[in-house]
Amino acid sequence: MLYSSVQQKELFDNSKKLLQNGVSAKKSIAAAQAEQLRELIVYHEWRYYVLDQPVVSDYEYDCLFQMLKDIEASYPSLIRSDSPTQRVSNDLTEDFPTVEHLTPTLSLENSYNREDLFDFDKRIKKNLGIADTVELEYCVEPKFDGGTIVLLYENDRLVRGATRGNGVMGDEITANIKAISSIPLTAAFSKYGIKKVELRGEAIIRKDLFQKVNIERSKNGEQLFANPRNAATGGLRVKDSKQVRERALDAFIYQVGFAADENNNAVLNNFETHNDLIRMLEALGFKVPKLAAEMEVCSNIDKVSDFCDRWQNARDSYGFEIDGMVVKLNKLGLQDKLGYTSHHPRWAIAYKFAAKQATTKLLNVEFQVGRTGAVTPVAKLAPVELAGVTISSVSLHNEDLIKEKDIRIGDTVLVERAGDVIPYIVKSMAELRDGTEAAIDFPKNCPVCSSELERPASEAVWRCVSPLCEAQLLERLKHFVSKDAMNIDGFGPAYIDKFYQEGMLKNIADIYQLDFERIEKFEGFGKKSVDKLKLSVENSKSNPLYRLLYAFGIRFVGETNSKIFAAAVEDISELKNWSLEQLMSLREIGPKVAQAMFDTFALPETLELIDELEKLGVNTRRLDSELPKAAGSGILGGKTFLFTGTLANMSRDEAEAMVEEHGGKILSTVSKNLSFLVAGEKAGSKLEKANKLQIPVLTEGEFLEMLI
Ligand code: IVH
């Protein structure tokens, strides 16, 4: 190994210090800092490109890089020829022969916000000597997060494939490249007068296939990949090309680096725009960013910025991992005029999305008790910004997961937040430990009521089973009023805590017996907010029955199961007479759910609560609207639907409710049983699969027409 763990810890700590404190404007200090930054950047590049195990986020790396660039810009005498700013990063390994690219494969400059984009546009105009009021046309496409590949075609045949390497030389990986199905082995470039052409692209893995690859690896006892990017870059360098297929590698081609005719004269000037080149590749059978899907030709920088924003929001529903957008000046003539620095083209810029991963310190672990008594370990973190949100605590789920990931207090941990997914700890950085880290001890007693915890052999969760546990009661109350349960608008968790402290909430029924006059006198509660609360509580009394059942928070009884039970009875109290067998005879109800229902309705407390709620005016009877539609009835009877992409006129929940209202069913995956896929904007892998299986695809408009 190149670095000892002590050195690595020091490099990591120094990186964090510099990121926090920034660099000095004084030349004497800046010189030493530039030296240190070079050392740090080389280290992080090694971890990223060679080991595929970065210890800082891309954003943090970019910040270090930018700091060095800033110092070098202020004091050009400090620039050294071996500075990372003077060349692109190195991912060469010793396992493959190296080859020289026909033209250098450079990196991209980074930008992070609208202002950066406008600065870039201004800079270009200044360099070209054109007025600021002139609008420039840009191509914008995703920045695919995988491994760069460089392909060489001669006489219409793929003759060589390489990694980016140090930008000038790359690892020759032709056999592995040939194993990627989306890369054509032959392509009729000669039709365009091209004899020799160098293409650039990105090898990547679809997010859903990545999951499958990891499941397969875990079955075989192999180490799991931390993310799709690692699986892709590692996949490019496997020794046995058969493994490329096992990893389901795919490739997008996004650039023509060089093209020459039979006399070795460059022929790119036969094309007017970058878009023209990409369309040529598309016509030749390459997988490229498609217009009206991944790519847009924007007529000015304003539209570029809007397109980037739209993608930032839609990023998680896209089939591939992307870490930003790439903005390229469309006119090739203008690109030529601007040229390159030693690091990046002056006519392109990456627009990086807010970081989804970051490293931070795990400060402590607290144990929280949920409404079913489950005790969940929660990691308290040194606050860290992740995709625009500050994260200071994440769930560690259970004892087994802590052991599996070997997470310790004091560890540096890698945290990830992907879209709707709740932030989680990807892993601990064992290499950064200094011996002061402490194991996480799981408590034997409830942290709130001190009663002994139990863990059934078949479960991963420790549970407080005391019926008197205060923490459980509070969580049950919070669940009862929540949006998906009784939906008591404005009745948030803070109100539950406050009213509980005031002694006003001892059980669920108390929610319907609140002394609003007293509440009005509490600090921070005005008449208006109390009136609103009163109305919400009142409205919840006429909820459909399934909401009440769901609000009870019975283990395993979610919204769907609650609807099934509600449809099967006229009044909730009937359930006390149901046997286990009867409960299980309901379609889709399994033994675990049936047992939980049976146990709950055997408790006198449950029946007393129902009685009390009924007396207080809460609906305990099934509404007509809760009766299931007869099979096949309704316009969509017997048909199945799945929605994908962003819908313009309704949310996905609303669309799904419409299908059910009209007798149709929602499926969760594309299969032969699917009648229609409704594809909104930015539909990804589901659309591809539906096309493959020849399942009819509807636009949102076509779907709505079916209902008329
Ligand atoms: S264009 C000469 N377009 O981003 C300009 N790069 O730091 C060549 N990347 O590792 C880059 N998606 O592999 C370009 N649509 C895209 C891209 C893209 C991903 C990668 C590229 C390189 C990095 C640039």
XYZ file of C-alpha atoms in Angstrom, residues 133-607:
475
model
C -26.518 40.498 -25.629
C -25.946 37.790 -28.252
C -27.524 34.467 -27.335
C -25.418 31.334 -27.670
C -26.825 27.878 -28.331
C -25.857 25.014 -26.001
C -26.393 21.271 -25.926
C -27.207 20.037 -22.440
C -27.169 16.393 -21.393
C -26.701 14.313 -18.255
C -23.279 13.874 -16.730
C -23.264 10.114 -16.459
C -21.611 8.822 -13.306
C -19.578 5.846 -14.430
C -16.193 5.292 -16.030
C -14.906 7.177 -19.082
C -14.241 5.073 -22.173
C -12.432 5.991 -25.378
C -13.295 3.989 -28.504
C -11.368 3.829 -31.736
C -13.074 2.778 -34.987
C -11.116 2.208 -38.186
C -12.659 1.167 -41.480
C -16.033 0.871 -39.732
C -14.748 -1.553 -37.129
C -14.154 -1.182 -33.428
C -10.414 -1.729 -33.142
C -9.599 -0.448 -29.663
C -11.180 0.499 -26.374
C -9.415 2.275 -23.539
C -9.990 4.001 -20.208
C -9.302 7.705 -19.853
C -6.116 7.051 -17.906
C -4.133 10.233 -17.426
C -5.902 11.891 -20.349
C -3.092 11.239 -22.802
C -2.539 7.525 -22.219
C -5.231 5.064 -21.157
C -5.429 1.388 -20.197
C -6.196 -0.757 -23.231
C -9.333 -2.738 -22.372
C -10.618 -3.697 -25.842
C -11.841 -7.169 -24.833
C -13.921 -5.744 -21.991
C -15.292 -2.954 -24.168
C -16.380 -5.491 -26.775
C -18.382 -7.305 -24.112
C -20.632 -4.243 -23.614
C -23.692 -4.995 -25.726
C -24.684 -1.406 -26.428
C -21.361 -0.671 -28.155
C -21.567 -1.598 -31.865
C -18.627 -3.682 -33.064
C -19.097 -2.250 -36.548
C -20.564 1.104 -37.563
C -20.816 2.541 -41.079
C -18.740 5.697 -40.537
C -17.536 5.371 -44.154
C -20.975 6.617 -45.237
C -19.916 9.947 -43.759
C -16.461 9.854 -45.340
C -14.876 8.894 -42.008
C -12.102 6.300 -41.958
C -10.808 6.719 -38.428
C -12.725 8.077 -35.494
C -12.196 8.376 -31.745
C -15.322 8.464 -29.589
C -15.752 9.178 -25.927
C -18.412 7.969 -23.621
C -19.233 6.599 -20.245
C -19.629 2.993 -19.161
C -22.409 2.743 -16.590
C -24.822 0.319 -14.974
C -28.572 0.850 -14.774
C -29.606 1.464 -11.181
C -32.049 -1.464 -11.046
C -29.542 -3.880 -12.581
C -26.953 -2.661 -10.108
C -29.232 -3.812 -7.291
C -29.535 -7.212 -8.953
C -25.763 -7.486 -9.398
C -25.308 -6.774 -5.692
C -27.961 -9.310 -4.674
C -26.198 -11.906 -6.813
C -22.838 -10.996 -5.284
C -24.188 -11.247 -1.765
C -25.543 -14.755 -2.593
C -22.054 -15.724 -3.750
C -20.457 -14.231 -0.650
C -18.650 -11.585 -2.741
C -18.012 -8.029 -1.539
C -20.837 -5.644 -2.457
C -20.294 -2.543 -4.590
C -20.892 0.712 -2.744
C -22.581 2.329 -5.762
C -23.213 1.879 -9.517
C -20.155 3.949 -10.406
C -17.782 1.634 -8.577
C -19.403 -1.384 -10.183
C -18.954 0.217 -13.622
C -15.375 1.447 -13.302
C -14.357 -1.826 -11.691
C -16.198 -3.694 -14.452
C -14.080 -2.002 -17.116
C -10.943 -3.452 -15.562
C -11.950 -7.063 -14.904
C -9.437 -9.622 -16.101
C -12.067 -11.934 -17.539
C -14.384 -10.237 -20.062
C -17.221 -12.608 -19.208
C -17.593 -10.669 -15.967
C -18.421 -7.522 -17.931
C -21.670 -9.190 -18.914
C -22.325 -10.340 -15.382
C -22.109 -6.731 -14.290
C -24.594 -5.614 -16.958
C -22.363 -2.804 -18.239
C -23.907 -0.318 -20.616
C -22.434 2.720 -22.390
C -23.550 6.179 -23.504
C -21.423 7.890 -26.162
C -21.383 11.667 -25.811
C -18.467 13.031 -27.805
C -16.562 12.664 -31.067
C -12.956 13.443 -30.172
C -11.367 13.122 -33.560
C -12.392 11.975 -37.042
C -10.299 11.706 -40.227
C -10.826 10.659 -43.833
C -8.638 8.245 -45.774
C -6.020 10.938 -46.355
C -5.884 11.498 -42.603
C -7.493 14.913 -42.964
C -9.814 15.954 -40.157
C -13.418 15.774 -41.298
C -15.227 17.207 -38.300
C -15.600 20.510 -40.125
C -18.162 18.823 -42.368
C -20.494 19.022 -39.406
C -21.925 22.245 -38.093
C -22.900 21.385 -34.539
C -22.211 19.005 -31.684
C -25.824 17.893 -31.983
C -25.268 16.921 -35.650
C -22.394 14.682 -34.569
C -24.433 13.001 -31.858
C -27.325 12.414 -34.301
C -24.864 10.792 -36.704
C -23.797 8.436 -33.899
C -27.427 7.760 -33.107
C -28.101 6.867 -36.757
C -25.107 4.522 -36.666
C -26.588 2.582 -33.760
C -24.759 4.057 -30.771
C -26.518 4.689 -27.510
C -26.403 8.481 -27.156
C -28.278 11.146 -25.148
C -31.552 11.337 -27.094
C -33.328 14.571 -27.972
C -36.616 15.087 -26.105
C -35.341 12.589 -23.568
C -31.867 13.146 -22.122
C -30.674 16.001 -24.296
C -31.871 19.464 -25.192
C -30.529 22.071 -27.562
C -31.067 25.310 -25.596
C -31.143 28.626 -27.420
C -29.641 30.595 -24.494
C -28.048 30.166 -21.068
C -31.328 30.908 -19.294
C -32.886 27.832 -20.873
C -29.764 25.833 -20.041
C -30.207 26.696 -16.382
C -33.927 25.736 -16.447
C -33.148 22.400 -18.113
C -30.493 21.671 -15.462
C -33.009 22.459 -12.707
C -35.597 20.154 -14.215
C -33.067 17.336 -14.288
C -31.922 18.003 -10.768
C -35.515 17.358 -9.669
C -36.032 14.346 -11.917
C -32.615 12.832 -11.294
C -33.830 10.084 -8.984
C -36.463 8.755 -11.350
C -33.889 8.394 -14.140
C -32.626 4.860 -14.766
C -28.938 5.748 -14.472
C -26.887 7.440 -11.788
C -25.954 10.990 -12.870
C -24.048 13.594 -10.879
C -24.883 16.673 -12.895
C -25.383 17.959 -16.421
C -22.846 18.788 -19.108
C -23.297 22.026 -21.043
C -21.570 22.196 -24.432
C -21.472 25.059 -26.889
C -23.335 23.648 -29.903
C -21.500 25.292 -32.840
C -18.307 23.350 -33.611
C -16.779 26.410 -35.264
C -17.056 28.371 -32.030
C -15.690 25.415 -30.031
C -12.601 25.457 -32.257
C -12.085 29.155 -31.707
C -12.191 28.756 -27.922
C -9.955 25.695 -27.691
C -8.714 24.043 -24.516
C -6.746 24.633 -21.343
C -4.480 21.776 -20.268
C -7.314 20.581 -18.051
C -10.619 21.172 -19.847
C -12.285 22.523 -22.983
C -13.231 26.221 -22.725
C -16.506 25.530 -24.535
C -17.998 23.096 -22.053
C -18.781 23.021 -18.357
C -20.183 20.474 -15.925
C -23.124 21.613 -13.812
C -22.784 19.536 -10.676
C -25.827 18.633 -8.603
C -25.650 19.054 -4.843
C -23.624 16.202 -3.351
C -25.521 13.080 -2.424
C -22.680 11.577 -0.423
C -20.495 13.094 2.243
C -18.232 11.952 5.018
C -18.714 13.026 8.593
C -18.054 11.900 12.166
C -20.416 9.642 14.070
C -20.589 11.396 17.437
C -22.961 9.238 19.402
C -25.789 6.726 19.165
C -29.184 7.260 20.764
C -31.914 4.657 21.103
C -35.481 5.597 20.200
C -38.616 3.680 21.084
C -41.273 3.439 18.383
C -45.023 2.973 18.690
C -44.751 -0.825 18.582
C -41.964 -0.760 21.168
C -39.208 -1.388 18.612
C -35.950 0.154 19.806
C -34.081 1.829 16.947
C -30.475 2.974 17.188
C -30.067 6.469 15.756
C -26.616 7.788 14.866
C -25.945 11.406 15.834
C -23.612 12.935 13.277
C -21.506 16.056 13.040
C -23.910 18.096 10.830
C -23.144 17.679 7.156
C -24.787 19.112 4.044
C -26.169 16.519 1.668
C -28.061 17.358 -1.527
C -29.124 20.694 -0.049
C -30.235 19.400 3.356
C -28.268 19.392 6.614
C -28.127 15.911 8.101
C -27.304 15.410 11.766
C -28.881 12.065 12.538
C -29.617 8.868 10.624
C -31.216 5.584 11.603
C -28.935 2.595 12.039
C -32.012 0.329 11.880
C -30.957 -2.561 14.110
C -28.190 -4.330 15.960
C -27.374 -6.730 13.108
C -26.819 -3.916 10.648
C -24.409 -2.174 13.021
C -22.431 -5.393 13.341
C -22.519 -6.129 9.626
C -21.186 -2.678 8.734
C -18.855 -2.610 11.755
C -19.919 0.907 12.708
C -18.332 2.421 15.826
C -18.756 5.652 17.779
C -16.081 8.115 16.662
C -15.870 6.577 13.182
C -15.733 8.634 10.026
C -18.757 7.467 8.054
C -19.906 7.888 4.471
C -23.497 9.138 4.395
C -25.739 9.057 1.340
C -29.057 10.642 0.523
C -30.670 9.652 -2.748
C -33.880 11.509 -3.574
C -36.815 10.198 -1.597
C -34.599 7.713 0.159
C -33.994 8.482 3.827
C -30.298 9.265 4.457
C -28.276 6.276 5.520
C -24.728 5.262 6.377
C -23.084 3.539 3.439
C -20.041 2.460 5.410
C -17.495 3.235 8.060
C -13.976 4.218 7.049
C -12.001 1.656 9.015
C -8.752 2.976 7.517
C -9.233 6.323 9.293
C -9.542 4.893 12.815
C -7.040 5.987 15.447
C -7.993 3.540 18.185
C -10.265 5.889 20.152
C -13.434 4.555 18.494
C -15.898 2.700 20.706
C -18.197 -0.230 19.945
C -21.932 0.491 20.029
C -23.519 -1.281 22.992
C -27.127 -2.186 22.502
C -29.143 -1.532 25.701
C -30.744 -4.447 27.588
C -33.468 -2.189 29.010
C -35.891 0.282 27.496
C -34.179 3.694 27.427
C -37.489 5.331 28.409
C -39.297 3.034 30.873
C -36.367 0.770 31.859
C -38.291 -2.479 31.417
C -36.312 -5.373 29.975
C -36.131 -5.534 26.164
C -37.039 -8.674 24.219
C -35.802 -9.928 20.894
C -37.676 -12.850 19.333
C -35.252 -15.274 17.694
C -36.699 -14.683 14.229
C -36.453 -10.874 14.390
C -33.700 -8.312 14.050
C -35.388 -5.858 16.403
C -35.217 -5.441 20.175
C -38.568 -4.456 21.611
C -39.954 -2.865 24.759
C -43.070 -4.910 25.573
C -44.252 -2.878 28.539
C -47.835 -1.676 27.975
C -47.077 1.289 30.247
C -44.131 2.646 28.245
C -44.558 6.381 27.783
C -42.473 6.506 24.604
C -44.728 4.023 22.885
C -47.838 5.965 23.855
C -46.426 9.210 22.463
C -45.480 7.533 19.191
C -48.922 5.911 18.940
C -50.578 9.290 19.422
C -48.349 10.877 16.776
C -49.159 8.104 14.358
C -52.893 8.371 15.065
C -53.116 12.031 14.022
C -50.677 11.738 11.082
C -51.540 12.406 7.444
C -51.963 8.825 6.257
C -53.848 7.834 9.417
C -56.628 10.123 10.790
C -55.150 13.057 8.872
C -55.808 15.654 11.575
C -54.427 18.651 9.770
C -52.168 20.882 11.874
C -51.885 18.347 14.720
C -48.122 17.796 14.502
C -45.805 15.830 16.798
C -44.897 18.983 18.746
C -48.564 19.453 19.766
C -48.717 15.851 20.965
C -45.617 16.414 23.109
C -46.987 19.680 24.503
C -50.485 18.371 25.327
C -48.956 15.237 26.850
C -46.694 17.324 29.082
C -49.721 19.341 30.128
C -51.421 16.110 31.177
C -54.172 16.478 28.575
C -53.371 13.351 26.538
C -53.315 10.074 28.420
C -54.737 7.942 25.637
C -56.024 8.153 22.068
C -59.584 9.002 23.049
C -58.295 12.159 24.780
C -57.611 13.587 21.303
C -61.381 14.021 20.999
C -61.793 15.551 24.468
C -59.241 18.333 24.349
C -59.962 21.461 26.355
C -59.513 23.987 23.551
C -60.183 26.965 25.803
C -57.200 25.983 27.907
C -55.049 25.379 24.830
C -55.863 28.863 23.574
C -54.082 30.254 26.614
C -50.851 28.330 25.987
C -47.952 30.387 24.731
C -47.789 30.436 20.945
C -51.403 29.272 20.455
C -53.795 31.929 19.130
C -57.521 31.676 18.628
C -57.049 31.189 14.920
C -54.765 28.190 15.194
C -56.903 26.601 17.894
C -60.069 27.041 15.789
C -58.293 25.379 12.899
C -57.183 22.504 15.093
C -60.694 22.113 16.491
C -62.116 21.907 12.979
C -59.517 19.338 11.878
C -60.250 17.158 14.903
C -63.970 17.462 14.181
C -63.550 16.618 10.489
C -61.544 13.502 11.298
C -64.580 12.030 13.040
C -66.187 11.267 9.690
C -63.148 9.569 8.158
C -63.577 6.309 6.288
C -63.208 3.294 8.535
C -59.890 2.135 7.110
C -58.205 5.292 8.434
C -59.263 4.498 11.984
C -58.021 0.951 11.657
C -54.720 2.106 10.226
C -54.453 4.812 12.902
C -54.485 2.147 15.632
C -50.963 1.348 14.492
C -51.311 -2.432 14.658
C -48.086 -4.179 13.643
C -47.984 -5.229 9.982
C -51.349 -3.534 9.326
C -50.549 -0.815 6.815
C -52.915 1.190 4.659
C -53.603 -1.582 2.148
C -54.392 -4.189 4.781
C -56.565 -1.692 6.642
C -58.612 -1.183 3.482
C -59.073 -4.941 3.112
C -60.323 -5.342 6.695
C -62.530 -2.239 6.507
C -64.186 -3.587 3.372
C -64.914 -6.882 5.117
C -66.935 -5.545 8.076
C -69.831 -3.173 8.613
C -68.575 -1.987 11.970
C -65.082 -2.195 13.394
C -66.229 -3.919 16.585
C -67.233 -7.000 14.558
C -63.561 -7.812 14.289
C -63.507 -8.965 17.923
C -65.570 -11.983 16.857
C -63.329 -13.014 13.973
C -61.244 -16.156 14.365
C -57.699 -16.408 13.088
C -58.909 -18.595 10.229
C -61.550 -16.066 9.249
C -59.006 -13.273 9.250
C -56.660 -15.334 7.116
C -59.390 -16.281 4.674
C -59.384 -12.696 3.382
C -57.545 -12.347 0.103
C -53.967 -11.129 0.535
C -53.994 -11.456 4.349
C -51.196 -13.661 5.643
C -50.719 -15.372 9.029
C -48.518 -12.633 10.558
C -51.054 -9.896 9.854
C -53.965 -12.065 10.935
C -52.242 -12.907 14.231
C -51.494 -9.237 14.976
C -55.142 -8.311 14.301
C -56.382 -11.221 16.370
C -54.168 -10.297 19.328
C -55.166 -6.639 19.163
C -58.912 -7.340 19.049
C -58.609 -9.844 21.901
C -57.441 -7.044 24.206
C -60.162 -5.436 26.320
C -58.320 -2.090 25.950
C -58.929 -2.131 22.198
C -62.656 -2.680 22.588
